[in-house]
Tab-separated table of C-alpha atoms in Angstrom:
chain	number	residue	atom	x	y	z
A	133	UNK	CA	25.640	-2.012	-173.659
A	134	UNK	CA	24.255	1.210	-175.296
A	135	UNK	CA	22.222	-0.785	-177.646
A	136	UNK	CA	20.479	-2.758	-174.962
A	137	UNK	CA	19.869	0.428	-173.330
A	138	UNK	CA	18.551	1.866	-176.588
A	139	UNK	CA	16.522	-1.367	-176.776
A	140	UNK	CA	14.742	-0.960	-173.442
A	141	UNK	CA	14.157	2.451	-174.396
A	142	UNK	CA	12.194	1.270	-177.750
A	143	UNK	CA	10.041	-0.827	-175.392
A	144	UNK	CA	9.285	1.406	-172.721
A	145	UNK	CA	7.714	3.800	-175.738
A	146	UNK	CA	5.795	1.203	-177.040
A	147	UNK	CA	4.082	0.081	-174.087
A	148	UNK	CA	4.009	3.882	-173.006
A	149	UNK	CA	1.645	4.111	-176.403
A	150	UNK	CA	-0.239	0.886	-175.366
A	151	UNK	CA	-1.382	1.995	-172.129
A	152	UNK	CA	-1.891	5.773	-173.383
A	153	UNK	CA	-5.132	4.639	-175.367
A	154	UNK	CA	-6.818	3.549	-172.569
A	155	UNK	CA	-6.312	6.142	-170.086
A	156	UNK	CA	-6.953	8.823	-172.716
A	157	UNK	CA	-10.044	7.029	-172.963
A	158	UNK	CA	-10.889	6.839	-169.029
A	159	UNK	CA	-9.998	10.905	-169.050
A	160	UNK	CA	-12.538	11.379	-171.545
A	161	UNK	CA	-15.094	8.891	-169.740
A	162	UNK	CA	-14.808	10.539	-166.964
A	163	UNK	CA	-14.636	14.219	-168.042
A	164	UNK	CA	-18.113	13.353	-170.274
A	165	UNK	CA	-20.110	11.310	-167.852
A	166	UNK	CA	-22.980	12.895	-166.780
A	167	UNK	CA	-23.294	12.735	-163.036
A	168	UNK	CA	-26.144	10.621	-161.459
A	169	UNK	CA	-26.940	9.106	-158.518
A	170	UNK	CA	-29.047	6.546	-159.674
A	171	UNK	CA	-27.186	3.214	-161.508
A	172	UNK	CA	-28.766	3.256	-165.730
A	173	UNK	CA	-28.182	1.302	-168.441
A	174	UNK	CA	-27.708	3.559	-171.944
A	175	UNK	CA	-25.760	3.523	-174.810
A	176	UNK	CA	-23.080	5.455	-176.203
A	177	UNK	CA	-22.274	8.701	-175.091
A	178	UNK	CA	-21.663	11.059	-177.645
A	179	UNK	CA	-18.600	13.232	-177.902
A	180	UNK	CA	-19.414	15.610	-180.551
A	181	UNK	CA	-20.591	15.846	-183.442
A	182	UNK	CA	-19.269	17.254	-187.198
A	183	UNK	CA	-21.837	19.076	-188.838
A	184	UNK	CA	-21.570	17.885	-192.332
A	185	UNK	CA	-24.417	19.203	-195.614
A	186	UNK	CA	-26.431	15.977	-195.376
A	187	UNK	CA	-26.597	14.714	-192.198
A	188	UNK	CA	-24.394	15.399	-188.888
A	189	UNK	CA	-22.146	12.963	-187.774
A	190	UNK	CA	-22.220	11.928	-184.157
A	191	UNK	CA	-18.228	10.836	-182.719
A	192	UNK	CA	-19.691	8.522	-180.101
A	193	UNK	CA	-18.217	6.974	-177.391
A	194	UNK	CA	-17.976	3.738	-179.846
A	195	UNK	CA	-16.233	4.989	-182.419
A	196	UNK	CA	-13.727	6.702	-180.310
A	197	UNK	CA	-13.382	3.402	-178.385
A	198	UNK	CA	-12.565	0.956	-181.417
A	199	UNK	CA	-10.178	3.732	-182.393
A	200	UNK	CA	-8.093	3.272	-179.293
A	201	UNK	CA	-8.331	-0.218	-180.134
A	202	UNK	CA	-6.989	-0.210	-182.892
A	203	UNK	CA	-4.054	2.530	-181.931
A	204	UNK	CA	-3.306	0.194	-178.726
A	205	UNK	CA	-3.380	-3.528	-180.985
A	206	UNK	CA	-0.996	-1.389	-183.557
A	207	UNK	CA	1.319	-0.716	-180.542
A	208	UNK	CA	1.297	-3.938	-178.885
A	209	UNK	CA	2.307	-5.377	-182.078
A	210	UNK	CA	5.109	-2.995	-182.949
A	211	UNK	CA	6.047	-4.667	-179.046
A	212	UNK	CA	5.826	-8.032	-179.519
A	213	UNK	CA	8.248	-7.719	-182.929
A	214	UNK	CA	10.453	-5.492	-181.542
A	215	UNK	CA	13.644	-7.361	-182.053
A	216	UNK	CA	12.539	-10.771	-183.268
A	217	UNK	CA	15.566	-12.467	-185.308
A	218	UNK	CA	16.155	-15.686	-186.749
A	219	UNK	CA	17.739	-17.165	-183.922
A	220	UNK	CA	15.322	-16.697	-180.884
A	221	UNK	CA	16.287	-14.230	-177.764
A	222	UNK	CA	13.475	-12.800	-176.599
A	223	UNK	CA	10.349	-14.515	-175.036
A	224	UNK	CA	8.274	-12.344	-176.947
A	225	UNK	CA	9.169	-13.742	-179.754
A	226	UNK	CA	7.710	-17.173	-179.018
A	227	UNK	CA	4.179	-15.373	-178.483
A	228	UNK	CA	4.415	-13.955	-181.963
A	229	UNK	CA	4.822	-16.708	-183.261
A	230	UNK	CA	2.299	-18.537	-181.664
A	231	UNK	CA	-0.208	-16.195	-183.047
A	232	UNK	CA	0.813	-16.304	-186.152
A	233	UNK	CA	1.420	-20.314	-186.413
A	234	UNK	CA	-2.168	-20.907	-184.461
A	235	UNK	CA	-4.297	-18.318	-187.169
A	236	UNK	CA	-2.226	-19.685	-190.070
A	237	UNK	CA	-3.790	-23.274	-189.021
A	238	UNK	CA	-6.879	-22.274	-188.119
A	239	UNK	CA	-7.683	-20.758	-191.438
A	240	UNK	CA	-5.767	-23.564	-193.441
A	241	UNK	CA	-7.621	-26.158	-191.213
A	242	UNK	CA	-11.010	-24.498	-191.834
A	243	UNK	CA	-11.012	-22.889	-195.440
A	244	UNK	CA	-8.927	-24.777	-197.065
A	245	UNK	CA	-5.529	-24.223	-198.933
A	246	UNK	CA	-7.145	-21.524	-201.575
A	247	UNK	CA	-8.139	-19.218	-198.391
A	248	UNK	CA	-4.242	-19.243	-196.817
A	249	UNK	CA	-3.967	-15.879	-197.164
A	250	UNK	CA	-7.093	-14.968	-194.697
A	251	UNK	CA	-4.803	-15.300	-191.892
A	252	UNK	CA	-4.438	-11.816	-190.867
A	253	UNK	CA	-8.089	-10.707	-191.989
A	254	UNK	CA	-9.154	-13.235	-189.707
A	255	UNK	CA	-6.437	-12.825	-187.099
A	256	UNK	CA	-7.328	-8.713	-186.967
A	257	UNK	CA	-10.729	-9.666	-186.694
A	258	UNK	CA	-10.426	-11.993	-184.249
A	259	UNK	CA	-8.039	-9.188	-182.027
A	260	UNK	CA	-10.110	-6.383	-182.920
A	261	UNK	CA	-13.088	-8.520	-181.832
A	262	UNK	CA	-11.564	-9.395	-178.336
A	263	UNK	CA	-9.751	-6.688	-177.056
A	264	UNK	CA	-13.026	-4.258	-177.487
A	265	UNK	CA	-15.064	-6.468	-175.627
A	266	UNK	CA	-11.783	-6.994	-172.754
A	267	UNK	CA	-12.297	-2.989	-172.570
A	268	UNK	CA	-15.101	-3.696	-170.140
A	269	UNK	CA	-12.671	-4.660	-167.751
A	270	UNK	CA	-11.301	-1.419	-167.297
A	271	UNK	CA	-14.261	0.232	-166.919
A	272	UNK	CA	-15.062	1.199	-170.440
A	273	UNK	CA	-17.689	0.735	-172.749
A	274	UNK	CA	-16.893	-2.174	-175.594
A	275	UNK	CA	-17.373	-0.897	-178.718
A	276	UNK	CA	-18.662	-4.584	-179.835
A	277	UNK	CA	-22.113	-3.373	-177.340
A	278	UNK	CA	-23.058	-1.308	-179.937
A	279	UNK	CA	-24.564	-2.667	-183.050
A	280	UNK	CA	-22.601	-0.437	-185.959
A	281	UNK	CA	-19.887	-1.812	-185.168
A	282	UNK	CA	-20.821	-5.588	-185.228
A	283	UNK	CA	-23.011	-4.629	-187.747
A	284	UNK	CA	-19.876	-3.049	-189.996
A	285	UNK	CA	-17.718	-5.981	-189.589
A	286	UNK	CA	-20.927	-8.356	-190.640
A	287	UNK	CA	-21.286	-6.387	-193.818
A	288	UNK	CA	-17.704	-6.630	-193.971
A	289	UNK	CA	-18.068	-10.496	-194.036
A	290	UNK	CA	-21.389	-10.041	-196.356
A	291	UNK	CA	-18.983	-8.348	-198.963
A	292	UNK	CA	-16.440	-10.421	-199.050
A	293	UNK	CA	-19.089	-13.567	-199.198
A	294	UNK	CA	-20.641	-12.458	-202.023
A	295	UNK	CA	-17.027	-11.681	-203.799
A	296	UNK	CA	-16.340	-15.260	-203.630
A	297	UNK	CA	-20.066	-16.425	-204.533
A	298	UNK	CA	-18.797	-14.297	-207.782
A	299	UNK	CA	-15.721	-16.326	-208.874
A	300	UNK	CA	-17.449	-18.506	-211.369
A	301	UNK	CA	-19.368	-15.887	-212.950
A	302	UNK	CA	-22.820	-14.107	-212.766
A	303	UNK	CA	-25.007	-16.312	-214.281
A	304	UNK	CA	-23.342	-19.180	-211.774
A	305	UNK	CA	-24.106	-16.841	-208.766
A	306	UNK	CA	-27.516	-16.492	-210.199
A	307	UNK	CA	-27.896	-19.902	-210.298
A	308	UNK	CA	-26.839	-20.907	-207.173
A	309	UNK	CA	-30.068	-19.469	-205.707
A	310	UNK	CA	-32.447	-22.069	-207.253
A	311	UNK	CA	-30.274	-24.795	-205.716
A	312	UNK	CA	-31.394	-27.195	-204.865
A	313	UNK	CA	-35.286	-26.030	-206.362
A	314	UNK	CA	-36.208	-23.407	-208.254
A	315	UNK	CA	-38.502	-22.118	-206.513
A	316	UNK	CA	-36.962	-22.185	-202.864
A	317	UNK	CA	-35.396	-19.212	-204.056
A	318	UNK	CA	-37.089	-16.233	-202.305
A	319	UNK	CA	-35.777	-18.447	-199.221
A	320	UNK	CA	-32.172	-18.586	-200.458
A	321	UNK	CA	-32.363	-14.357	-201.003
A	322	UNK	CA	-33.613	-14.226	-197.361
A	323	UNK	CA	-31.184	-16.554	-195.879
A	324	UNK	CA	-28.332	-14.890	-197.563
A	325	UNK	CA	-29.935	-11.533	-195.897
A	326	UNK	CA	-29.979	-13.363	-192.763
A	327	UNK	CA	-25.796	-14.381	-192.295
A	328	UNK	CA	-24.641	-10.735	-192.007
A	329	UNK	CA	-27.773	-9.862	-189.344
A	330	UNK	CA	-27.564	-12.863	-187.252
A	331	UNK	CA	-23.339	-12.253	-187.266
A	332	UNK	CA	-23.969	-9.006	-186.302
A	333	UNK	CA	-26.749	-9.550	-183.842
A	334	UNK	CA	-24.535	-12.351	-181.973
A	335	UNK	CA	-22.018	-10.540	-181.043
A	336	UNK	CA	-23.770	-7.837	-180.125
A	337	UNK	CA	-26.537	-9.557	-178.162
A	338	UNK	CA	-23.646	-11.283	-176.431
A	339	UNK	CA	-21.759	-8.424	-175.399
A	340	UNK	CA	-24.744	-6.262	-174.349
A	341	UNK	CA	-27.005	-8.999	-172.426
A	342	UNK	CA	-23.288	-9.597	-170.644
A	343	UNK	CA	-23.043	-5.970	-169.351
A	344	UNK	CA	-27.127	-5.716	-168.603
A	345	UNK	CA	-27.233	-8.795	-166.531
A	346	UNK	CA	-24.035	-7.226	-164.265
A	347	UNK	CA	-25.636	-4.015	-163.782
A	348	UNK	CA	-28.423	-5.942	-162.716
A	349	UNK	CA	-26.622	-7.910	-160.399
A	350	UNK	CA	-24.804	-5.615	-159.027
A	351	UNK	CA	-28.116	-3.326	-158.380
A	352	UNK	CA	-29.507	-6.322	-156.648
A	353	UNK	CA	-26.913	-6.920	-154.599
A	354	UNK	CA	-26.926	-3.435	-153.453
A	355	UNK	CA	-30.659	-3.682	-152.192
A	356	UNK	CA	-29.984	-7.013	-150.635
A	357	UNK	CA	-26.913	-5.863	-148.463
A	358	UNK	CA	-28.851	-2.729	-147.824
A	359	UNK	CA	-31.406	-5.102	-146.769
A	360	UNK	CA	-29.456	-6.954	-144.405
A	361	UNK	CA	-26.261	-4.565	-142.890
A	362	UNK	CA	-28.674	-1.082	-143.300
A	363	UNK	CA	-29.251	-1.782	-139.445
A	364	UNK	CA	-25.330	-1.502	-138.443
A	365	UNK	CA	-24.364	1.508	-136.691
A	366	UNK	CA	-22.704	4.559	-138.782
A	367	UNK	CA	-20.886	4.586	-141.849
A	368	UNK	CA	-20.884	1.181	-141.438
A	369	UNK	CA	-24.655	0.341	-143.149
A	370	UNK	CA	-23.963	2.371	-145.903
A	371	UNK	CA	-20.834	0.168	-147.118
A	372	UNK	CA	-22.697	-2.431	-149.283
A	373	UNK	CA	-20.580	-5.768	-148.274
A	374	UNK	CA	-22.376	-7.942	-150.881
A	375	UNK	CA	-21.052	-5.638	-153.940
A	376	UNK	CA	-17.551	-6.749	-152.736
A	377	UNK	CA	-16.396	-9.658	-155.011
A	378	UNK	CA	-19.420	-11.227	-156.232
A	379	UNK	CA	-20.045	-9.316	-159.260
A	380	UNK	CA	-16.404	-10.090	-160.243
A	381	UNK	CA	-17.223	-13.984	-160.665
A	382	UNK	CA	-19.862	-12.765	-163.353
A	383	UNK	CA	-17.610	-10.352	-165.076
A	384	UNK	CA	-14.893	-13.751	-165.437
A	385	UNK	CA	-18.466	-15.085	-167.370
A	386	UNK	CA	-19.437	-11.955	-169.197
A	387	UNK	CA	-16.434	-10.063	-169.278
A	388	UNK	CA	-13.644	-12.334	-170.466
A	389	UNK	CA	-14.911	-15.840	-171.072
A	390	UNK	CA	-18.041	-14.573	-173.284
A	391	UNK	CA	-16.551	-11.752	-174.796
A	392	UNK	CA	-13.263	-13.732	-175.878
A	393	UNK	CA	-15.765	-16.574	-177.326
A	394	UNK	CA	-17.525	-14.507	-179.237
A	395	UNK	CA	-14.584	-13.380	-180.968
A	396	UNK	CA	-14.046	-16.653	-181.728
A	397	UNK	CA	-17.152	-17.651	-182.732
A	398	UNK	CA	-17.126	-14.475	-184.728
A	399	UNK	CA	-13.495	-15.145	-186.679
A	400	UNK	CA	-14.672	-18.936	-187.089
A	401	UNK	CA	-18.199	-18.007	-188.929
A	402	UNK	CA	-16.517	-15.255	-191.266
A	403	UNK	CA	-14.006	-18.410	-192.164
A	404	UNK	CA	-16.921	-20.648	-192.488
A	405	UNK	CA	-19.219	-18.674	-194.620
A	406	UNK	CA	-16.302	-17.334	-197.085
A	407	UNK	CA	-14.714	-20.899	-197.279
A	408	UNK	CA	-18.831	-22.070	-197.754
A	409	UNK	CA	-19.252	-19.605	-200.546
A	410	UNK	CA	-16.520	-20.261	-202.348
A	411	UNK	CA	-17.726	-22.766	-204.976
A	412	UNK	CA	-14.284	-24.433	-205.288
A	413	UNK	CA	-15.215	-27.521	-207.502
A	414	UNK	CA	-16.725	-25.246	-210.108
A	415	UNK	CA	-13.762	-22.758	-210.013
A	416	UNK	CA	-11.387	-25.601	-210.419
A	417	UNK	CA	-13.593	-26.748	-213.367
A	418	UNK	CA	-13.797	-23.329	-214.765
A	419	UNK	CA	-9.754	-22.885	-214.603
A	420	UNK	CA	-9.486	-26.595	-216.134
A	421	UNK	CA	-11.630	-25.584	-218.994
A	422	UNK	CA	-9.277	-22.312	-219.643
A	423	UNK	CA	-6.552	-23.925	-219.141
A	424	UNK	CA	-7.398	-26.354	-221.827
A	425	UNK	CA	-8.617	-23.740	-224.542
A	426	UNK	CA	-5.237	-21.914	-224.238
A	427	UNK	CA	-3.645	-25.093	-224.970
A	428	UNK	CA	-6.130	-26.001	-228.069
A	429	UNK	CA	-5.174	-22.739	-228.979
A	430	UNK	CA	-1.563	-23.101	-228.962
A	431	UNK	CA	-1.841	-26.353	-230.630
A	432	UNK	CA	-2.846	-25.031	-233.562
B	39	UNK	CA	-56.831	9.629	-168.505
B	40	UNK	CA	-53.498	10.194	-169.595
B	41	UNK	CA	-52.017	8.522	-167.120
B	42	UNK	CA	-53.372	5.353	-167.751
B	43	UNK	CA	-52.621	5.482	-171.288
B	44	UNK	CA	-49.316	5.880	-170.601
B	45	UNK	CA	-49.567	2.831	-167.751
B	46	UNK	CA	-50.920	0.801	-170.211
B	47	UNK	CA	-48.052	1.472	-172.754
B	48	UNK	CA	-45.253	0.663	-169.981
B	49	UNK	CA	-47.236	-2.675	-168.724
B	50	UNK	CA	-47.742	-3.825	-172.507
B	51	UNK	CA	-43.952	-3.511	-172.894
B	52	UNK	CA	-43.139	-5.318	-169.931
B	53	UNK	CA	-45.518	-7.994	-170.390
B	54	UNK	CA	-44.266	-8.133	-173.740
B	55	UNK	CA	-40.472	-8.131	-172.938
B	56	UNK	CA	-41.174	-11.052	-170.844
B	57	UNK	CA	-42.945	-12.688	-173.300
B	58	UNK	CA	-40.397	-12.562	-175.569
B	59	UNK	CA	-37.932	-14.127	-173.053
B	60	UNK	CA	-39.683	-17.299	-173.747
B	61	UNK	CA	-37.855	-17.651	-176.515
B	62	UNK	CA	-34.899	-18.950	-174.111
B	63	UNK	CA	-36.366	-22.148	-173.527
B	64	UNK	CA	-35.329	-23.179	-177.000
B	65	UNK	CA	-31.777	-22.527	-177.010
B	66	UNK	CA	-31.417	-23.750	-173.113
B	67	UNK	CA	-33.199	-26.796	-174.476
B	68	UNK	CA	-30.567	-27.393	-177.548
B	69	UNK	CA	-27.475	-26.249	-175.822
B	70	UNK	CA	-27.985	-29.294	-173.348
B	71	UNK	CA	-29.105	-31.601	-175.953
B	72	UNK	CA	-25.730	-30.351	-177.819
B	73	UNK	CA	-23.243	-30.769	-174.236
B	74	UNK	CA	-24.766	-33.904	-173.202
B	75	UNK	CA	-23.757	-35.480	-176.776
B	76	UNK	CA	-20.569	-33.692	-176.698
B	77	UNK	CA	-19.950	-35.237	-172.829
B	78	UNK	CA	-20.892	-38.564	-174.608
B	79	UNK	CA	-18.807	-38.234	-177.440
B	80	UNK	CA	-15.763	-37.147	-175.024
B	81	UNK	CA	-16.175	-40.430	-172.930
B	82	UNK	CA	-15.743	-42.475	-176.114
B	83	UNK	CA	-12.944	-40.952	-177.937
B	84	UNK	CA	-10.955	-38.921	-174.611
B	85	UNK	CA	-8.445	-38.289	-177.245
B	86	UNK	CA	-10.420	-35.850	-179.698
B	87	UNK	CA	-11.514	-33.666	-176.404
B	88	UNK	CA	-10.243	-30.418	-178.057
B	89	UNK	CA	-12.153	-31.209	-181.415
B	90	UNK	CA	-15.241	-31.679	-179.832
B	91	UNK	CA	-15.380	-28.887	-177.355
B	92	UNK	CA	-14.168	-26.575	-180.268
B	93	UNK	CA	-17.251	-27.933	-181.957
B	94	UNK	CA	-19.614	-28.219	-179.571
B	95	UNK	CA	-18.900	-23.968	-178.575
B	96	UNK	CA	-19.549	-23.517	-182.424
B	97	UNK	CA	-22.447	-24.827	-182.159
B	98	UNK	CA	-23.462	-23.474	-178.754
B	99	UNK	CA	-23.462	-20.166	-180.279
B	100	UNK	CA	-25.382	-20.540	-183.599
B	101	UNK	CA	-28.252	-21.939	-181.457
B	102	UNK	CA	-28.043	-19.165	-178.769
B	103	UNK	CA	-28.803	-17.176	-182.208
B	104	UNK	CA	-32.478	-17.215	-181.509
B	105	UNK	CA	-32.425	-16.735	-178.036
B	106	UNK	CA	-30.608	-13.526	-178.630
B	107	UNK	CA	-32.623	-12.202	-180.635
B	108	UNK	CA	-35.435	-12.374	-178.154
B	109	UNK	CA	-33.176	-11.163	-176.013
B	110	UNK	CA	-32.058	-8.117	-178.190
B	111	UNK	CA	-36.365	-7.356	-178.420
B	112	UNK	CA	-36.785	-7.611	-175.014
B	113	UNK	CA	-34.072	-5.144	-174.044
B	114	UNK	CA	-35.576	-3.319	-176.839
B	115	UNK	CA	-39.055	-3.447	-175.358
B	116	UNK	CA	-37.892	-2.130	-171.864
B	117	UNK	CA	-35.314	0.389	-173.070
B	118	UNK	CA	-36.135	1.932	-175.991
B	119	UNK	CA	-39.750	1.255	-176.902
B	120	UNK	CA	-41.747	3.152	-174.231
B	121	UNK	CA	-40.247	6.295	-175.211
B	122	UNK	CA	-41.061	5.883	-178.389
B	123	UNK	CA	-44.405	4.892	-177.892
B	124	UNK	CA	-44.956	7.801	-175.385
B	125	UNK	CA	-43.759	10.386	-177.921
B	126	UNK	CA	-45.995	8.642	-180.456
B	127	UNK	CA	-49.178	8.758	-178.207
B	128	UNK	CA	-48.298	12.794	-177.389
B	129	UNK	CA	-47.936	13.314	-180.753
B	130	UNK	CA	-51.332	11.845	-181.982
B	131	UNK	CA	-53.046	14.184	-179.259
B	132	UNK	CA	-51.376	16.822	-180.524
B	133	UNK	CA	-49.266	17.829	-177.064
């Protein structure tokens, strides 16, 4: 009986942490907001900023944001494996292992057998992805509005693209610009320029046409009701009816539909372009030609 | 004469922002190309639904690509660009 008790008591800590990112976040939100009347659409507030020799460095709202993120995901975790064991007693444990079963397929079922160990790259991505832009329903700005950090994760993805592009050798990656011409190359350069910026501007343009388009909205529907209940009596005309409810059926668009998509989208292009680059019939030639010069070797 | 300097800078950036928009007829144009095929390919083969709307979302979003970046300019054009022009137009009288 103690254990269980000890058990519970694990839990309640972990979700404790969980939720302790977010409203440490709406404390600072609301302690740094600048007040105004009028409804405006800006970017990232900054918090402060470290004064370092070359340049200072801004702590915006962002960064702080995608750290809370990351402390809540960590926590969450740490919550759904709390207690998992070979033979199944918690429910939690069945979501765990969802996850894990659904990413380990996706990536096998998309990369290939060489890639199997993407699974949690992608699978942090992925969560990282879609929990910063789910901050917006809370309130809070989503880190993935802001183009550092799409843009990061995109050179991220560039990196790692360019790793595998490097398996067979320089002179293959070199080579694999005048494909199928020579002299398409200066298109190849640009197009491989072109992955990272159109991940990053996705996501981004996503995210932030998503929040625009429900300040908007919600602007507009404030003049209209003014427009049509100003006339009532009192308090009564200043209560704007039409805000009630109808920007929530946009934020189920914006909000939650578009912003878990893009993750998606996001996780399913990193697997797509590192699976693409990978030049897998060469490699396998490559390692067949080794292969066979350490056996010549030993042969003689 | 300031002022209308400074009108003309604003309405440029409008007219331009909504100028750019026009870029949204493309991907509106492909997206239902892409659905309608998807809707077809649904009502032949019921059974691969999942596939194909997995697919067809893929590809929703690569060609939304373009339209977002008109998008991005245009939010760039009412935002952030008349400040900057402003500043640059003070600066080149010297105020």
């Amino acid at each position: 009986m103690k254990n269980k008790k000890n058990f519970l008591a694990v839990d309640i800590i972990y979700l404790c942490l969980m939720a302790l990112g977010p409203l440490f976040l709406i404390v600072l939100k609301v302690l740094f907001t600048p007040h105004s009347d009028d409804i405006s659409i800006s970017g990232a507030l900054v918090y402060f900023t470290v004064k370092l020799p070359l340049s200072d460095l801004p702590i915006t709202e962002t960064q702080v944001n995608s750290w809370v993120v990351i402390w809540s995901i960590f926590w969450l975790c740490k919550y759904i494996t709390h207690g998992i064991s070979v033979h199944i007693e918690l429910k939690r444990q069945l979501v765990a292992e969802w996850v894990v079963e659904k990413t380990k397929n996706l990536v096998k079922g998309n990369m290939g057998d060489y890639f199997t160990d993407f699974a949690p790259f992608v699978a942090a991505i992925m969560g990282l992805s879609a929990f910063s832009s789910l901050l917006t329903l809370i309130g809070l700005y989503p880190p993935t509005s802001d183009i550092n950090t799409t843009g990061g994760w995109a050179i991220l993805v560039f990196f790692l693209i360019t790793y595998y592009k490097f398996k067979c050798g320089p002179i293959h990656y070199i080579k694999s610009f005048g494909d199928p011409v020579p002299f398409l190359a200066p298109l190849n350069i640009i197009s491989e320029f072109a992955t990272p910026v159109s991940m990053a501007f996705r996501h981004y343009g996503n995210v932030l046409s998503g929040s625009v388009i429900s300040v908007l909205v919600a602007v507009a529907l404030q003049g209209l009701s003014s427009l049509i209940f100003g006339k009532l009596p009192g308090l009564l005309g200043n209560i704007p009816f039409l805000q009630i409810g109808i920007p929530a059926v946009l934020s189920v668009y914006f909000d939650i539909f578009s912003g878990l998509l893009q993750a998606f989208i996001f996780a399913m292009l990193t697997m797509l372009y590192i699976a693409g680059a990978f030049p897998a019939e060469d490699y396998a030639k490559k390692k067949a030609k080794r292969q066979n010069k350490q056996l010549n070797k030993e042969n003689i | 004469m300031l002022e209308l300097a400074i009108g003309i800078i604003l309405g440029g950036c409008a007219l331009g922002a909504g100028a750019a928009m026009i870029a949204g007829i493309g991907p509106g144009i492909g997206e239902g190309n892409a659905v309608a095929k998807a809707c077809e390919a649904i009502g032949r083969q019921p059974e691969c639904k999942g596939d194909v709307t997995t697919t067809m979302l893929m590809g929703c979003a690569v060609a939304e690509t373009t339209g977002l970046y008109a998008l991005v300019i245009a939010i760039l054009l009412i935002f952030v660009a008349p400040g900057r022009f402003v500043d640059i137009l003070m600066n080149a009288i010297g105020k």
